[in-house]
C-alpha positions as a printed Julia matrix, in Angstrom:
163×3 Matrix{Float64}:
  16.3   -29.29   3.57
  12.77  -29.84   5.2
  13.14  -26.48   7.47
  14.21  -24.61   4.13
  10.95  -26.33   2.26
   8.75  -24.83   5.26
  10.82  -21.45   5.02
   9.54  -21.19   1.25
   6.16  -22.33   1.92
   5.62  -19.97   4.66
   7.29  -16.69   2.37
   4.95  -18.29  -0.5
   1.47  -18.62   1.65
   2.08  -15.44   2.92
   2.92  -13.33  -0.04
   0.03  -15.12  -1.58
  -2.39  -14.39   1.2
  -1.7   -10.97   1.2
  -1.96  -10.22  -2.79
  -5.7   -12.27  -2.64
  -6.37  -10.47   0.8
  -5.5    -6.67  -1.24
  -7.34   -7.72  -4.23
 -10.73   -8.41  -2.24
 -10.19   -5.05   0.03
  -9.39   -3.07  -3.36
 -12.58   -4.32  -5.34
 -14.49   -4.55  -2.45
 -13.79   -0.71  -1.46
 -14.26   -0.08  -5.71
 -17.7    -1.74  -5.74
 -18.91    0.1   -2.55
 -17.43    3.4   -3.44
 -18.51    3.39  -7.07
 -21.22    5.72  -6.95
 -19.06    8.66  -4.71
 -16.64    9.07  -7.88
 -13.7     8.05  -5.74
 -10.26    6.48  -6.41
  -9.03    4.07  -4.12
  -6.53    5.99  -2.76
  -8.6     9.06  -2.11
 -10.93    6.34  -0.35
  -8.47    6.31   2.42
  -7.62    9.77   2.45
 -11.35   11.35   2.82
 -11.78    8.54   5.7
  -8.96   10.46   7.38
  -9.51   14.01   6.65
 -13.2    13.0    8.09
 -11.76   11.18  11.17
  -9.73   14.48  11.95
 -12.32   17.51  11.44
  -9.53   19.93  12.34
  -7.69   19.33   9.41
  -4.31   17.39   8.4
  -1.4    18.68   6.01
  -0.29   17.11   2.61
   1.93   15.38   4.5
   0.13   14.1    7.83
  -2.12   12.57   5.0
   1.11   11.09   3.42
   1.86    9.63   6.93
  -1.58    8.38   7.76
  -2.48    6.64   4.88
   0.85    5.3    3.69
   0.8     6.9    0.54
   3.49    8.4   -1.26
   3.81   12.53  -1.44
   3.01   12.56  -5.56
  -0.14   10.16  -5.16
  -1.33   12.64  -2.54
  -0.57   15.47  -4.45
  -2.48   14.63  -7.28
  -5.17   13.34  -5.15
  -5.58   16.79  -3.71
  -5.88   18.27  -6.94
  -8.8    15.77  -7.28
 -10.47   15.86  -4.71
 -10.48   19.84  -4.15
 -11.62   19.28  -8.4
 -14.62   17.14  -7.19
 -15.54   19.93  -4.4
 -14.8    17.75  -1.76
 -12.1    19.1    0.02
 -10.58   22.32   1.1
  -7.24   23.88   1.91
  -6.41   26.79   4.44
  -4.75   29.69   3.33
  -1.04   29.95   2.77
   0.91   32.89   4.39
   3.53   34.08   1.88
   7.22   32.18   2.07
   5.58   28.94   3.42
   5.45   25.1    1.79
   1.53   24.3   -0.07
   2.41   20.78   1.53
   2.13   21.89   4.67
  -1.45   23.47   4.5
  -4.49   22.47   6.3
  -6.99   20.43   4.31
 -10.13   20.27   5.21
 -13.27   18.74   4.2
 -15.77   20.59   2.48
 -19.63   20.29   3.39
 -20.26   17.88   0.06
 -17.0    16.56   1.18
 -18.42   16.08   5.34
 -21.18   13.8    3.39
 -18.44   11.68   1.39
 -17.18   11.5    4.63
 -20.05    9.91   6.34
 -20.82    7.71   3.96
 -17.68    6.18   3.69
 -17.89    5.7    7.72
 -21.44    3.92   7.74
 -19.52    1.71   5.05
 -16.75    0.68   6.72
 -18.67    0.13   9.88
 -20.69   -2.42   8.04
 -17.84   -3.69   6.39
 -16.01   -4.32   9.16
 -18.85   -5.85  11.21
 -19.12   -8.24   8.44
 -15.41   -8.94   8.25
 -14.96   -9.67  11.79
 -18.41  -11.93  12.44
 -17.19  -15.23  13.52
 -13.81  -14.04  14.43
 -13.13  -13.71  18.29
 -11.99  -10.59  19.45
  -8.74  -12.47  20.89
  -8.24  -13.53  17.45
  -8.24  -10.18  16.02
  -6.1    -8.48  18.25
  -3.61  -11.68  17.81
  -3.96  -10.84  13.89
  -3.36   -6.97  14.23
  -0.56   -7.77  16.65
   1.0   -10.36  14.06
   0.56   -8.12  11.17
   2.35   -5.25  12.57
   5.21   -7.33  13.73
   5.28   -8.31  10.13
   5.21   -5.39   8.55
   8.29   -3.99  11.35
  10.05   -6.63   9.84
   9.88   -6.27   6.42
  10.65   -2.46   7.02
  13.72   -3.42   8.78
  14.64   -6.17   5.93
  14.31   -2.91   3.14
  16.25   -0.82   5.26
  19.16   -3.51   5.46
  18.94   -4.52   1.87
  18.68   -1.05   0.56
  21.78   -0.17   2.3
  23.46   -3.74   1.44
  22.36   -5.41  -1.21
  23.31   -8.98  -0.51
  23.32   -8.55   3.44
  21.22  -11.84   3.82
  23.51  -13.98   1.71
């Protein structure tokens, strides 16, 4: 009974830890963002696009960022609204998704902005935290997050597989 109380508390600390940790990052990242006109998501995405000045498809964004094809779709359509991004040509017969996208010049500023403000961010974040400690979280959190991939694989195939 006491290893299934510590079971529970663990699942419960953790899902907790993570919805307060998301929270902070989200309003954080809307509060510094504000004045860019930028959505969360496309947050992420013009971080990435500016991290890889040659350019990334639809769906290397998709990939990168962990967003879903129709979030990045309409995100697209936003940011290439806002004059912030840009998208290669298409030859005839081929996929849109598959296109280049590129930053713009307007969007090359976003870009840097967004890069002094993580930097600072970050700095912040990790101040007090030993480097060691850091890696160990990374390394922890990944593990986690194989796991939990793995647990939605099994349970999407069968349902009750951890009965």
């Amino acid at each position: 009974m006491e290893k299934a109380k510590i079971i529970m508390g663990g699942f419960v600390r953790l899902s907790t830890a993570i919805t307060v940790l998301h929270k902070n990052l989200e309003r954080v990242k809307t509060d510094r963002v504000q004045s860019l006109n930028l959505k969360n998501g496309e947050v992420l995405m013009m971080y990435m696009l500016y991290d890889n000045p040659t350019g990334l498809s639809a769906e290397q964004l998709s990939r990168a960022c962990h967003l879903d094809r129709s979030f990045i779709s309409r995100s697209i359509q936003s940011l290439h609204a806002k004059h912030l991004i840009l998208c290669q040509s298409i030859p005839e017969g081929k996929r849109r998704y598959g296109a280049k996208l590129y930053l713009s010049e307007k969007g090359e500023q976003v870009g840097y902005t967004l890069h002094k403000y993580v930097r600072e961010i970050q700095t912040f974040l990790n101040e007090g935290i030993s480097r060691k400690d850091l890696e160990i979280m990374y390394a922890t959190l990944k593990k986690l997050t194989d796991r939990f991939e793995e647990l939605n694989r099994i349970t999407r195939n069968q349902p009750d597989a951890l009965s």
